[in-house]
CSV table of C-alpha atoms in Angstrom, one decimal:
chain,number,residue,atom,x,y,z
A,1,MET,CA,16.0,0.2,-15.1
A,2,THR,CA,12.3,0.9,-14.8
A,3,ALA,CA,11.9,1.9,-18.4
A,4,SER,CA,11.2,-1.7,-19.5
A,5,LEU,CA,8.3,-2.1,-17.1
A,6,SER,CA,4.7,-1.9,-18.5
A,7,PHE,CA,2.4,0.2,-16.3
A,8,PRO,CA,-0.5,1.1,-18.5
A,9,VAL,CA,-3.1,3.7,-17.4
A,10,PRO,CA,-5.9,1.7,-15.7
A,11,SER,CA,-9.1,1.9,-17.6
A,12,ALA,CA,-12.7,2.0,-16.2
A,13,LEU,CA,-13.7,-1.4,-14.9
A,14,GLY,CA,-17.2,-2.7,-14.6
A,15,SER,CA,-16.9,-5.1,-11.7
A,16,ILE,CA,-14.8,-6.0,-8.7
A,17,ASP,CA,-13.6,-9.2,-10.4
A,18,GLN,CA,-12.3,-7.2,-13.4
A,19,TYR,CA,-10.5,-4.8,-11.0
A,20,VAL,CA,-8.8,-7.7,-9.2
A,21,GLN,CA,-7.8,-9.2,-12.5
A,22,ALA,CA,-6.3,-5.9,-13.6
A,23,ALA,CA,-4.5,-5.4,-10.3
A,24,ASN,CA,-2.9,-8.8,-10.6
A,25,ARG,CA,-1.6,-8.0,-14.1
A,26,PHE,CA,0.6,-5.2,-13.0
A,27,PRO,CA,4.3,-6.4,-12.8
A,28,ILE,CA,5.9,-7.1,-9.4
A,29,LEU,CA,9.0,-4.9,-8.9
A,30,THR,CA,12.3,-6.3,-8.1
A,31,GLU,CA,14.1,-4.8,-5.1
A,32,ALA,CA,16.4,-2.8,-7.3
A,33,GLN,CA,13.5,-1.4,-9.4
A,34,GLU,CA,11.6,-0.5,-6.2
A,35,LEU,CA,14.5,1.3,-4.7
A,36,ALA,CA,15.2,3.2,-7.9
A,37,LEU,CA,11.6,4.3,-8.2
A,38,ALA,CA,11.4,5.3,-4.5
A,39,ARG,CA,14.5,7.4,-4.8
A,40,ARG,CA,13.1,9.2,-7.9
A,41,LEU,CA,10.0,10.0,-5.9
A,42,ARG,CA,11.9,11.1,-2.8
A,43,ASP,CA,14.6,13.1,-4.6
A,44,GLU,CA,12.8,14.4,-7.7
A,45,GLN,CA,9.1,14.3,-6.6
A,46,ASP,CA,8.5,12.0,-9.7
A,47,VAL,CA,4.8,11.4,-9.9
A,48,GLU,CA,5.3,8.6,-12.5
A,49,ALA,CA,7.6,6.8,-10.1
A,50,ALA,CA,4.9,7.0,-7.4
A,51,ARG,CA,2.3,5.7,-9.8
A,52,GLN,CA,4.4,2.7,-10.7
A,53,LEU,CA,5.0,1.9,-7.0
A,54,VAL,CA,1.3,2.1,-6.2
A,55,LEU,CA,0.2,0.0,-9.2
A,56,SER,CA,2.7,-2.7,-8.5
A,57,HIS,CA,1.2,-3.1,-5.0
A,58,LEU,CA,-2.5,-3.0,-5.8
A,59,ARG,CA,-2.6,-6.8,-5.5
A,60,LEU,CA,-1.4,-6.5,-1.9
A,61,VAL,CA,-4.4,-4.2,-1.0
A,62,VAL,CA,-6.8,-6.7,-2.6
A,63,SER,CA,-5.3,-9.5,-0.6
A,64,ILE,CA,-5.5,-7.6,2.7
A,65,ALA,CA,-9.0,-6.3,2.0
A,66,ARG,CA,-10.3,-9.7,1.3
A,67,ASN,CA,-9.6,-10.8,4.9
A,68,TYR,CA,-12.1,-8.1,6.1
A,69,LEU,CA,-15.1,-9.3,4.1
A,70,GLY,CA,-16.6,-10.8,7.2
A,71,TYR,CA,-17.4,-7.4,8.6
A,72,GLY,CA,-20.2,-7.0,6.1
A,73,LEU,CA,-18.8,-4.1,4.1
A,74,PRO,CA,-18.4,-4.1,0.3
A,75,HIS,CA,-15.1,-5.5,-1.0
A,76,SER,CA,-14.8,-2.5,-3.4
A,77,ASP,CA,-15.0,-0.1,-0.5
A,78,LEU,CA,-12.5,-1.9,1.6
A,79,ILE,CA,-10.1,-2.0,-1.4
A,80,GLN,CA,-10.6,1.8,-2.0
A,81,GLU,CA,-9.7,2.6,1.6
A,82,GLY,CA,-6.8,0.2,1.5
A,83,ASN,CA,-5.5,2.0,-1.6
A,84,VAL,CA,-5.6,5.3,0.3
A,85,GLY,CA,-3.3,3.6,2.9
A,86,LEU,CA,-1.1,2.3,0.1
A,87,MET,CA,-0.7,5.8,-1.3
A,88,LYS,CA,0.2,7.2,2.1
A,89,ALA,CA,2.8,4.5,2.5
A,90,VAL,CA,4.4,5.2,-0.9
A,91,LYS,CA,4.6,8.9,0.0
A,92,ARG,CA,6.3,8.2,3.4
A,93,TYR,CA,8.5,5.3,2.3
A,94,ASP,CA,12.2,5.7,2.8
A,95,PRO,CA,14.2,3.5,0.4
A,96,ASP,CA,17.3,3.8,2.6
A,97,ARG,CA,15.8,2.1,5.7
A,98,GLY,CA,16.5,-1.4,4.4
A,99,VAL,CA,12.8,-2.4,4.5
A,100,ARG,CA,10.8,-3.5,1.4
A,101,LEU,CA,7.8,-1.3,0.6
A,102,VAL,CA,5.5,-4.3,1.0
A,103,SER,CA,6.4,-4.7,4.6
A,104,PHE,CA,6.1,-0.9,5.3
A,105,ALA,CA,2.7,-0.6,3.4
A,106,ILE,CA,0.9,-3.4,5.3
A,107,HIS,CA,0.5,-1.2,8.4
A,108,TRP,CA,-0.8,1.8,6.5
A,109,ILE,CA,-3.3,-0.3,4.4
A,110,LYS,CA,-4.5,-2.0,7.5
A,111,ALA,CA,-4.9,1.3,9.4
A,112,GLU,CA,-7.1,2.9,6.7
A,113,ILE,CA,-9.3,-0.2,6.5
A,114,HIS,CA,-9.6,-0.2,10.3
A,115,GLU,CA,-10.7,3.4,10.2
A,116,TYR,CA,-13.3,2.7,7.6
A,117,ILE,CA,-14.8,-0.2,9.6
A,118,LEU,CA,-14.8,1.8,12.8
A,119,LYS,CA,-16.6,4.7,11.1
A,120,ASN,CA,-19.3,2.4,9.7
A,121,TRP,CA,-20.2,0.4,12.7
A,122,ARG,CA,-22.5,1.6,15.4
A,123,LEU,CA,-21.2,-1.3,17.5
A,124,VAL,CA,-17.8,0.3,18.0
A,125,LYS,CA,-18.9,3.5,19.6
A,126,ILE,CA,-16.8,2.6,22.6
A,127,ALA,CA,-13.6,2.1,20.5
A,128,THR,CA,-12.5,5.7,20.9
A,129,THR,CA,-9.0,5.1,22.2
A,130,LYS,CA,-6.0,3.2,20.6
A,131,ALA,CA,-6.3,0.5,23.3
A,132,GLN,CA,-10.0,0.0,22.7
A,133,ARG,CA,-9.5,-0.2,19.0
A,134,LYS,CA,-6.9,-2.8,19.6
A,135,LEU,CA,-9.4,-4.7,21.7
A,136,PHE,CA,-12.0,-4.5,19.0
A,137,PHE,CA,-9.8,-6.0,16.3
A,138,ASN,CA,-8.1,-8.6,18.6
A,139,LEU,CA,-10.9,-9.9,20.9
A,140,ARG,CA,-12.1,-12.7,18.6
A,141,SER,CA,-8.6,-13.9,17.7
A,142,MET,CA,-7.4,-13.9,21.3
A,143,LYS,CA,-10.3,-15.9,22.7
A,144,PRO,CA,-9.2,-19.5,23.3
A,145,ASP,CA,-12.5,-20.8,22.1
A,146,ASN,CA,-16.0,-19.7,21.3
A,147,GLY,CA,-17.2,-19.9,24.9
A,148,THR,CA,-17.5,-17.2,27.5
A,149,LEU,CA,-14.2,-15.7,28.8
A,150,THR,CA,-13.2,-16.7,32.3
A,151,THR,CA,-12.3,-14.1,34.9
A,152,GLY,CA,-8.6,-15.0,34.5
A,153,GLU,CA,-8.8,-14.8,30.7
A,154,VAL,CA,-10.5,-11.4,30.9
A,155,ALA,CA,-7.8,-10.1,33.3
A,156,GLU,CA,-5.0,-11.4,31.1
A,157,MET,CA,-6.5,-10.0,27.9
A,158,ALA,CA,-7.0,-6.6,29.6
A,159,ARG,CA,-3.4,-6.6,30.7
A,160,VAL,CA,-2.0,-7.5,27.2
A,161,LEU,CA,-4.2,-4.9,25.4
A,162,GLY,CA,-4.0,-2.1,28.0
A,163,VAL,CA,-7.7,-1.8,28.7
A,164,LYS,CA,-9.9,-2.3,31.8
A,165,PRO,CA,-11.4,-5.8,32.4
A,166,GLU,CA,-14.9,-4.4,32.3
A,167,GLU,CA,-14.2,-3.1,28.8
A,168,VAL,CA,-13.2,-6.6,27.7
A,169,ARG,CA,-16.5,-7.9,29.2
A,170,GLU,CA,-18.5,-5.2,27.4
A,171,MET,CA,-16.9,-5.8,24.1
A,172,GLU,CA,-17.4,-9.6,24.5
A,173,THR,CA,-21.1,-9.0,25.2
A,174,ARG,CA,-21.5,-6.9,22.2
A,175,PHE,CA,-19.8,-9.5,20.0
A,176,SER,CA,-21.9,-12.3,21.3
A,177,GLY,CA,-25.2,-10.6,21.6
A,178,GLY,CA,-25.5,-8.8,18.2
A,179,ASP,CA,-26.4,-5.1,17.7
A,180,VAL,CA,-28.9,-2.9,16.0
A,181,ALA,CA,-27.8,-2.0,12.4
A,182,LEU,CA,-26.4,1.4,11.8
A,183,GLU,CA,-29.2,2.2,9.2
A,184,LEU,CA,-32.4,0.4,8.3
A,185,GLY,CA,-33.4,0.3,4.7
A,186,PRO,CA,-36.8,1.9,3.9
A,187,GLU,CA,-38.3,-1.5,3.0
A,188,ASP,CA,-37.2,-3.0,6.3
A,189,GLU,CA,-39.5,-2.4,9.3
A,190,ASP,CA,-37.6,-4.7,11.7
A,191,ASP,CA,-36.2,-2.5,14.5
A,192,HIS,CA,-34.0,-5.2,15.7
A,193,ARG,CA,-32.2,-6.2,12.6
A,194,VAL,CA,-28.8,-7.7,13.4
A,195,ALA,CA,-25.8,-5.7,12.4
A,196,PRO,CA,-22.8,-7.1,10.5
A,197,ILE,CA,-21.3,-8.3,13.8
A,198,ALA,CA,-23.6,-11.4,13.5
A,199,TYR,CA,-21.5,-12.7,10.5
A,200,LEU,CA,-18.0,-11.7,11.5
A,201,THR,CA,-15.2,-13.7,9.9
A,202,ASP,CA,-14.0,-16.8,11.6
A,203,ALA,CA,-11.5,-16.1,14.4
A,204,ASN,CA,-8.9,-18.3,12.6
A,205,ALA,CA,-9.0,-15.9,9.7
A,206,GLU,CA,-8.9,-12.7,11.7
A,207,PRO,CA,-6.8,-10.4,9.5
A,208,THR,CA,-5.0,-8.9,12.5
A,209,ALA,CA,-4.0,-12.3,13.6
A,210,VAL,CA,-2.8,-13.3,10.1
A,211,ILE,CA,-0.7,-10.2,9.8
A,212,GLU,CA,0.7,-10.6,13.3
A,213,ALA,CA,1.6,-14.3,12.5
A,214,ARG,CA,3.5,-13.1,9.4
A,215,GLY,CA,5.3,-10.6,11.6
A,216,ARG,CA,6.2,-13.3,14.1
A,217,ASP,CA,7.6,-15.4,11.3
A,218,ARG,CA,9.7,-12.5,10.1
A,219,LEU,CA,10.8,-11.8,13.6
A,220,GLN,CA,11.9,-15.4,14.2
A,221,SER,CA,13.9,-15.6,11.0
A,222,GLU,CA,15.4,-12.3,9.6
A,223,GLY,CA,14.9,-10.3,12.8
A,224,LEU,CA,16.5,-12.8,15.2
A,225,GLU,CA,19.5,-13.4,13.0
A,226,THR,CA,20.0,-9.6,12.7
A,227,ALA,CA,19.8,-9.2,16.5
A,228,LEU,CA,22.3,-12.0,17.1
A,229,GLU,CA,24.8,-10.5,14.7
A,230,ALA,CA,24.8,-7.3,16.8
A,231,LEU,CA,26.3,-9.3,19.7
A,232,ASP,CA,29.9,-10.1,20.3
A,233,GLU,CA,30.9,-13.8,19.8
A,234,ARG,CA,30.7,-14.8,23.5
A,235,SER,CA,27.4,-13.1,24.1
A,236,ARG,CA,26.0,-14.7,21.0
A,237,ALA,CA,27.1,-18.1,22.0
A,238,ILE,CA,25.6,-17.7,25.5
A,239,ILE,CA,22.2,-16.6,24.1
A,240,ARG,CA,22.2,-19.5,21.7
A,241,ARG,CA,23.0,-22.0,24.4
A,242,ARG,CA,20.5,-20.5,26.9
A,243,TRP,CA,17.6,-19.7,24.6
A,244,LEU,CA,18.0,-21.2,21.1
A,245,ALA,CA,19.3,-24.7,21.8
A,246,ASP,CA,17.6,-27.5,20.0
A,247,ASP,CA,17.8,-29.8,23.0
A,248,GLU,CA,18.3,-29.0,26.7
A,249,SER,CA,19.3,-25.4,27.4
A,250,ALA,CA,22.6,-24.8,29.3
A,251,THR,CA,22.4,-23.6,32.9
A,252,LEU,CA,24.2,-20.5,34.2
A,253,GLN,CA,26.6,-22.7,36.1
A,254,GLU,CA,27.5,-24.9,33.2
A,255,LEU,CA,28.4,-21.8,31.1
A,256,ALA,CA,30.2,-20.3,34.1
A,257,ASP,CA,32.4,-23.4,34.3
A,258,GLU,CA,33.0,-23.4,30.6
A,259,TYR,CA,34.1,-19.7,30.4
A,260,GLY,CA,35.9,-19.7,33.7
A,261,VAL,CA,33.7,-17.0,35.3
A,262,SER,CA,31.0,-16.9,38.0
A,263,ALA,CA,27.4,-17.8,37.3
A,264,GLU,CA,26.4,-14.2,38.2
A,265,ARG,CA,28.8,-12.9,35.5
A,266,ILE,CA,27.1,-15.2,32.9
A,267,ARG,CA,23.7,-13.8,34.1
A,268,GLN,CA,24.9,-10.2,33.6
A,269,ILE,CA,26.2,-11.0,30.1
A,270,GLU,CA,23.0,-12.7,29.2
A,271,ALA,CA,20.9,-9.8,30.5
A,272,LYS,CA,22.9,-7.2,28.6
A,273,ALA,CA,22.8,-9.3,25.4
A,274,LEU,CA,19.0,-9.7,25.6
A,275,GLN,CA,18.6,-5.9,26.1
A,276,LYS,CA,20.7,-5.2,23.1
A,277,MET,CA,18.8,-7.7,21.0
A,278,LYS,CA,15.5,-6.1,22.1
A,279,GLY,CA,16.7,-2.8,20.6
A,280,ALA,CA,17.7,-4.5,17.4
A,281,LEU,CA,14.4,-6.3,17.1
A,282,ALA,CA,12.4,-3.1,17.6
A,283,ALA,CA,12.5,-2.5,13.8
A,284,TYR,CA,10.8,-5.8,13.2
A,285,VAL,CA,7.8,-5.4,15.6
């Protein structure tokens, strides 16, 4: 099945534009081709299968890395780190999980790029825990506008991200006030040169927000339907009437009258169904 695919050995390229063009020329795999290659890699340790899986997804790395250009780091370096994440994803990919490689690889690519940014910014010394790193990459996209956060907004952001309110304030101050560059060039005698934080990407294009938005879209379509299918017919109907109605949602009493049970029984069915759906949706979060 994969024999007809053309995956030439990449040659040396002189510029990032040539690399991007080359990456976009590699064929996109069908689901069947992808599964066949992934099983060859898993079962036979087939290096050629791994190569084809990586090459067919190079354009994904280019796309994700482009969203991080506002951090002031070379596009080529971002792509290189993203490619490391892609290779890790290919190595760990399980073709029998029912998830396409592109969905699985996004998280590994993003993780490697995040690590690269964190290692190259003096600004993020405080981002030493998972929660603080999440704060660093989400603060700008979570701010309602470009103004200063209110006390309530700080408290809510701290709760959502699992950090202390003072950590939110400190990170906001660093983002708004600029920072000293990690290294000054020998020709630069300005001790207060502004670090790349001064020209961060616009919050609307924050890569974490973009990827999370894609995840929400997938959750609302494929994930939701899968979770609903896991319910029995009555529970599914109750959830649809209570939470997914296009017009006014049904009340507990209305459903109780319709099914000939108590409102408390409907509430119990609803709670149990939501809990079951939560477990089914875990694979899509």
